[in-house]
Short mmCIF file of C-alpha atoms and ligand atoms in Angstrom, two decimals:
data_model
loop_
_atom_site.label_atom_id
_atom_site.label_comp_id
_atom_site.label_asym_id
_atom_site.label_seq_id
_atom_site.Cartn_x
_atom_site.Cartn_y
_atom_site.Cartn_z
CA UNK A 19 106.76 92.65 109.22
CA UNK A 20 109.69 93.14 106.55
CA UNK A 21 108.74 91.86 103.23
CA UNK A 22 109.73 88.03 103.13
CA UNK A 23 109.80 87.68 106.62
CA UNK A 24 107.55 84.34 108.01
CA UNK A 25 104.11 85.44 109.37
CA UNK A 26 103.71 84.02 112.66
CA UNK A 27 101.23 81.04 113.23
CA UNK A 28 98.55 82.42 115.82
CA UNK A 29 95.36 81.33 117.11
CA UNK A 30 92.40 83.07 116.97
CA UNK A 31 88.37 83.24 117.82
CA UNK A 32 87.32 84.72 114.33
CA UNK A 33 83.28 85.31 113.28
CA UNK A 34 83.56 81.69 111.50
CA UNK A 35 85.06 80.18 114.82
CA UNK A 36 88.11 79.97 116.43
CA UNK A 37 90.90 78.82 113.67
CA UNK A 38 94.67 78.09 113.93
CA UNK A 39 95.90 80.40 111.17
CA UNK A 40 98.31 77.93 109.62
CA UNK A 41 96.03 75.08 109.39
CA UNK A 42 92.94 77.85 108.52
CA UNK A 43 95.90 78.90 105.54
CA UNK A 44 96.42 75.15 104.17
CA UNK A 45 98.07 75.74 101.04
CA UNK A 46 97.25 78.90 99.97
CA UNK A 47 97.43 82.16 99.48
CA UNK A 48 95.92 84.75 101.49
CA UNK A 49 94.95 88.42 102.30
CA UNK A 50 94.44 89.78 106.14
CA UNK A 51 92.84 93.15 106.13
CA UNK A 52 93.39 94.54 109.40
CA UNK A 53 90.70 97.38 110.89
CA UNK A 54 90.93 99.59 114.43
CA UNK A 55 87.73 98.67 115.39
CA UNK A 56 83.84 98.00 115.07
CA UNK A 57 81.38 100.61 114.12
CA UNK A 58 83.98 102.62 112.43
CA UNK A 59 82.31 104.34 108.88
CA UNK A 60 85.08 103.37 106.40
CA UNK A 61 85.53 100.08 107.87
CA UNK A 62 82.46 99.33 107.19
CA UNK A 63 82.48 100.25 103.53
CA UNK A 64 85.69 98.73 103.25
CA UNK A 65 84.36 95.30 104.63
CA UNK A 66 81.15 95.41 102.62
CA UNK A 67 83.02 95.87 99.39
CA UNK A 68 85.45 93.00 99.97
CA UNK A 69 82.76 90.65 100.72
CA UNK A 70 80.61 91.72 97.28
CA UNK A 71 83.96 91.16 95.23
CA UNK A 72 84.90 88.05 97.30
CA UNK A 73 84.46 85.53 94.57
CA UNK A 74 87.50 87.65 92.70
CA UNK A 75 89.59 86.94 95.48
CA UNK A 76 88.15 83.28 95.26
CA UNK A 77 88.76 83.04 91.47
CA UNK A 78 92.43 83.58 92.10
CA UNK A 79 92.76 80.74 94.75
CA UNK A 80 93.42 83.52 97.76
CA UNK A 81 91.72 82.71 101.02
CA UNK A 82 90.32 86.09 102.89
CA UNK A 83 90.36 87.14 106.64
CA UNK A 84 89.53 90.47 108.09
CA UNK A 85 90.57 91.84 111.24
CA UNK A 86 89.58 93.91 113.80
CA UNK A 87 90.08 94.87 117.67
CA UNK A 88 86.90 94.28 119.10
CA UNK A 89 85.19 90.90 120.22
CA UNK A 90 82.97 88.12 117.94
CA UNK A 91 79.85 89.18 119.42
CA UNK A 92 80.75 92.69 118.49
CA UNK A 93 81.65 91.80 115.21
CA UNK A 94 78.52 89.78 114.70
CA UNK A 95 76.05 92.62 115.30
CA UNK A 96 78.56 94.95 113.47
CA UNK A 97 78.17 92.26 110.23
CA UNK A 98 74.48 93.22 109.82
CA UNK A 99 75.50 97.18 109.40
CA UNK A 100 78.57 95.76 106.62
CA UNK A 101 75.84 93.25 104.79
CA UNK A 102 73.43 96.49 104.86
CA UNK A 103 76.19 98.48 102.30
CA UNK A 104 76.49 95.45 100.37
CA UNK A 105 74.48 93.65 97.29
CA UNK A 106 73.79 90.40 96.57
CA UNK A 107 75.84 88.49 99.59
CA UNK A 108 75.23 84.71 100.15
CA UNK A 109 73.63 83.86 103.87
CA UNK A 110 77.06 83.01 105.34
CA UNK A 111 79.18 86.11 105.35
CA UNK A 112 81.99 85.24 102.88
CA UNK A 113 84.88 85.31 104.93
CA UNK A 114 86.16 85.26 108.55
CA UNK A 115 86.58 88.22 110.61
CA UNK A 116 89.19 88.00 113.69
CA UNK A 117 88.49 89.01 116.88
CA UNK A 118 91.65 90.87 118.50
CA UNK A 119 90.26 92.59 121.61
CA UNK A 120 93.39 92.56 123.43
CA UNK A 121 95.25 93.60 120.33
CA UNK A 122 98.00 91.31 120.79
CA UNK A 123 97.81 89.86 117.10
CA UNK A 124 97.65 93.72 115.84
CA UNK A 125 101.07 94.08 118.05
CA UNK A 126 102.61 90.65 116.85
CA UNK A 127 101.74 91.24 113.01
CA UNK A 128 103.18 95.16 113.81
CA UNK A 129 99.81 96.73 112.00
CA UNK A 130 100.49 99.85 114.52
CA UNK A 131 100.61 103.56 113.62
CA UNK A 132 104.23 105.24 114.96
CA UNK A 133 102.28 108.35 116.48
CA UNK A 134 98.40 107.98 116.75
CA UNK A 135 97.35 106.63 120.10
CA UNK A 136 94.23 105.23 121.68
CA UNK A 137 92.58 107.17 124.55
CA UNK A 138 94.50 104.72 126.61
CA UNK A 139 97.99 105.81 125.20
CA UNK A 140 98.40 102.89 122.85
CA UNK A 141 99.41 103.09 119.54
CA UNK A 142 96.37 103.28 117.07
CA UNK A 143 95.65 99.95 115.01
CA UNK A 144 95.91 100.93 111.10
CA UNK A 145 94.62 99.46 108.27
CA UNK A 146 97.18 96.88 106.95
CA UNK A 147 97.02 94.74 103.67
CA UNK A 148 99.15 91.92 104.39
CA UNK A 149 99.37 89.28 101.68
CA UNK A 150 100.77 86.22 102.37
CA UNK A 151 102.27 83.64 100.07
CA UNK A 152 101.59 79.77 100.49
CA UNK A 153 104.71 79.27 102.19
CA UNK A 154 103.55 81.89 105.02
CA UNK A 155 105.56 84.45 103.97
CA UNK A 156 104.83 88.07 104.01
CA UNK A 157 104.86 89.20 99.89
CA UNK A 158 103.35 92.57 100.11
CA UNK A 159 101.94 94.82 102.80
CA UNK A 160 100.47 97.92 102.61
CA UNK A 161 99.29 100.41 105.28
CA UNK A 162 96.95 102.95 105.52
CA UNK A 163 95.83 105.58 107.85
CA UNK A 164 92.35 105.53 109.68
CA UNK A 165 91.06 108.32 107.62
CA UNK A 166 91.65 106.65 104.32
CA UNK A 167 89.69 103.57 102.50
CA UNK A 168 91.57 100.79 100.79
CA UNK A 169 90.92 100.16 97.23
CA UNK A 170 90.06 96.83 96.05
CA UNK A 171 91.03 97.03 92.52
CA UNK A 172 94.89 97.98 93.65
CA UNK A 173 94.50 94.83 95.68
CA UNK A 174 93.44 92.46 92.84
CA UNK A 175 96.17 94.13 90.77
CA UNK A 176 98.95 93.47 92.93
CA UNK A 177 97.90 89.85 93.83
CA UNK A 178 97.65 89.61 89.68
CA UNK A 179 101.30 90.62 89.50
CA UNK A 180 102.41 88.44 92.72
CA UNK A 181 101.28 85.55 91.03
CA UNK A 182 102.03 86.06 87.51
CA UNK A 183 105.91 86.85 88.73
CA UNK A 184 105.96 84.01 90.89
CA UNK A 185 105.72 81.77 87.88
CA UNK A 186 107.49 83.54 85.21
CA UNK A 187 110.92 85.84 85.60
CA UNK A 188 109.02 89.02 84.62
CA UNK A 189 108.20 92.21 86.50
CA UNK A 190 104.98 94.24 86.25
CA UNK A 191 105.53 97.82 85.39
CA UNK A 192 103.49 101.27 86.29
CA UNK A 193 100.11 100.87 86.39
CA UNK A 194 100.46 97.42 84.76
CA UNK A 195 97.26 95.50 85.01
CA UNK A 196 96.30 91.72 83.73
CA UNK A 197 96.77 91.53 79.41
CA UNK A 198 99.22 94.84 79.84
CA UNK A 199 102.61 94.03 79.03
CA UNK A 200 105.53 92.69 80.88
CA UNK A 201 109.14 93.45 81.57
CA UNK A 202 111.49 90.46 81.42
CA UNK A 203 112.86 90.39 84.80
CA UNK A 204 116.88 91.30 84.65
CA UNK A 205 117.85 91.04 88.18
CA UNK A 206 119.64 87.67 88.87
CA UNK A 207 118.66 87.18 92.12
CA UNK A 208 116.42 84.40 93.12
CA UNK A 209 112.60 84.32 92.92
CA UNK A 210 111.26 86.08 96.48
CA UNK A 211 110.03 82.73 98.02
CA UNK A 212 108.74 80.53 95.65
CA UNK A 213 109.96 76.82 95.66
CA UNK A 214 109.58 76.28 92.26
CA UNK A 215 112.24 78.20 89.84
CA UNK A 216 110.55 80.66 87.72
CA UNK A 217 110.02 80.33 84.05
CA UNK A 218 112.45 81.87 81.79
CA UNK A 219 110.83 83.94 79.27
CA UNK A 220 112.07 82.85 75.20
CA UNK A 221 114.35 84.87 73.85
CA UNK A 222 112.23 85.22 70.66
CA UNK A 223 109.64 86.52 72.96
CA UNK A 224 111.60 89.37 74.12
CA UNK A 225 111.73 92.61 72.70
CA UNK A 226 114.73 95.10 73.68
CA UNK A 227 113.59 98.76 73.71
CA UNK A 228 116.36 101.15 72.90
CA UNK A 229 117.23 103.74 75.67
CA UNK A 230 119.17 106.73 75.82
CA UNK A 231 121.84 105.37 78.19
CA UNK A 232 122.60 102.65 75.12
CA UNK A 233 121.83 100.32 77.90
CA UNK A 234 119.80 97.31 77.56
CA UNK A 235 117.86 96.84 80.77
CA UNK A 236 114.29 97.39 79.33
CA UNK A 237 113.23 94.56 77.56
CA UNK A 238 109.03 94.23 77.27
CA UNK A 239 107.38 90.80 76.68
CA UNK A 240 103.96 90.56 75.26
CA UNK A 241 101.40 88.58 77.42
CA UNK A 242 98.09 86.53 76.60
CA UNK A 243 95.79 86.57 79.49
CA UNK A 244 93.43 83.62 79.24
CA UNK A 245 91.05 83.12 82.32
CA UNK A 246 93.06 83.50 85.68
CA UNK A 247 96.51 84.05 86.69
CA UNK A 248 96.92 80.73 88.04
CA UNK A 249 95.74 79.19 84.85
CA UNK A 250 96.76 81.65 81.87
CA UNK A 251 99.35 81.03 79.04
CA UNK A 252 101.82 83.18 78.48
CA UNK A 253 102.29 83.92 74.92
CA UNK A 254 99.72 84.01 71.95
CA UNK A 255 100.79 81.30 69.91
C1 LIG B 5 86.80 104.24 110.05
O1 LIG B 5 87.00 103.10 109.74
O2 LIG B 5 86.21 105.29 109.65
C2 LIG B 5 87.71 104.69 111.15
C3 LIG B 5 88.34 103.97 112.00
C4 LIG B 5 89.27 104.65 112.86
C5 LIG B 5 89.16 106.04 113.33
C6 LIG B 5 88.57 106.74 112.55
C7 LIG B 5 87.75 106.48 111.48
#
């Protein structure tokens, strides 16, 4: 699936009961993170860490949903193992996990490896991270092979960038984290998929960096971060 594509609606069985994706999503941002199968070691650590840090997604207004190519019954047994890897979890596991025994959803969302095959000869379903905006469009995807676990700090970092750049005509440079300087978006295109126009940075808040080329395309602005990307003030007064 390409960035900006509409993520299709689907129905699924999950560890929190059946869902219709669009109804479940409502008007929220969402992170969908997929797993090839239950009882796999790296996935166990990832699901545990995502659960431990669920409050950081909730704080940002992001709904979380896991996915694995096994049944709800298997997921529920696996959850006991996952819990044993996590600390201080509430009685109800903080997010549902989709059961995709037939791999139908993995195929529909294109979460597949081009070369690795299962014993049955089907493409292996991979560890995907899909970040979906309230308008149901795919805003960011990351694909990891089975060998390599994901990084929750990086996922939160890109969510902060996506949410901020949705509201303000800025872009975030390499290794940016919340609170660092921003760069003014000098492209003339519309925001990627937001319906609300992005606010322009006032010129008196912009510092143009002198470049050897003489071109004025690196324009920085300082950023004041209050509590969360959805409530923050943009500049210190
Ligand atoms: C894992 O999560 O550890 C894993 C998943 C699929 C294949 C190999 C390992």
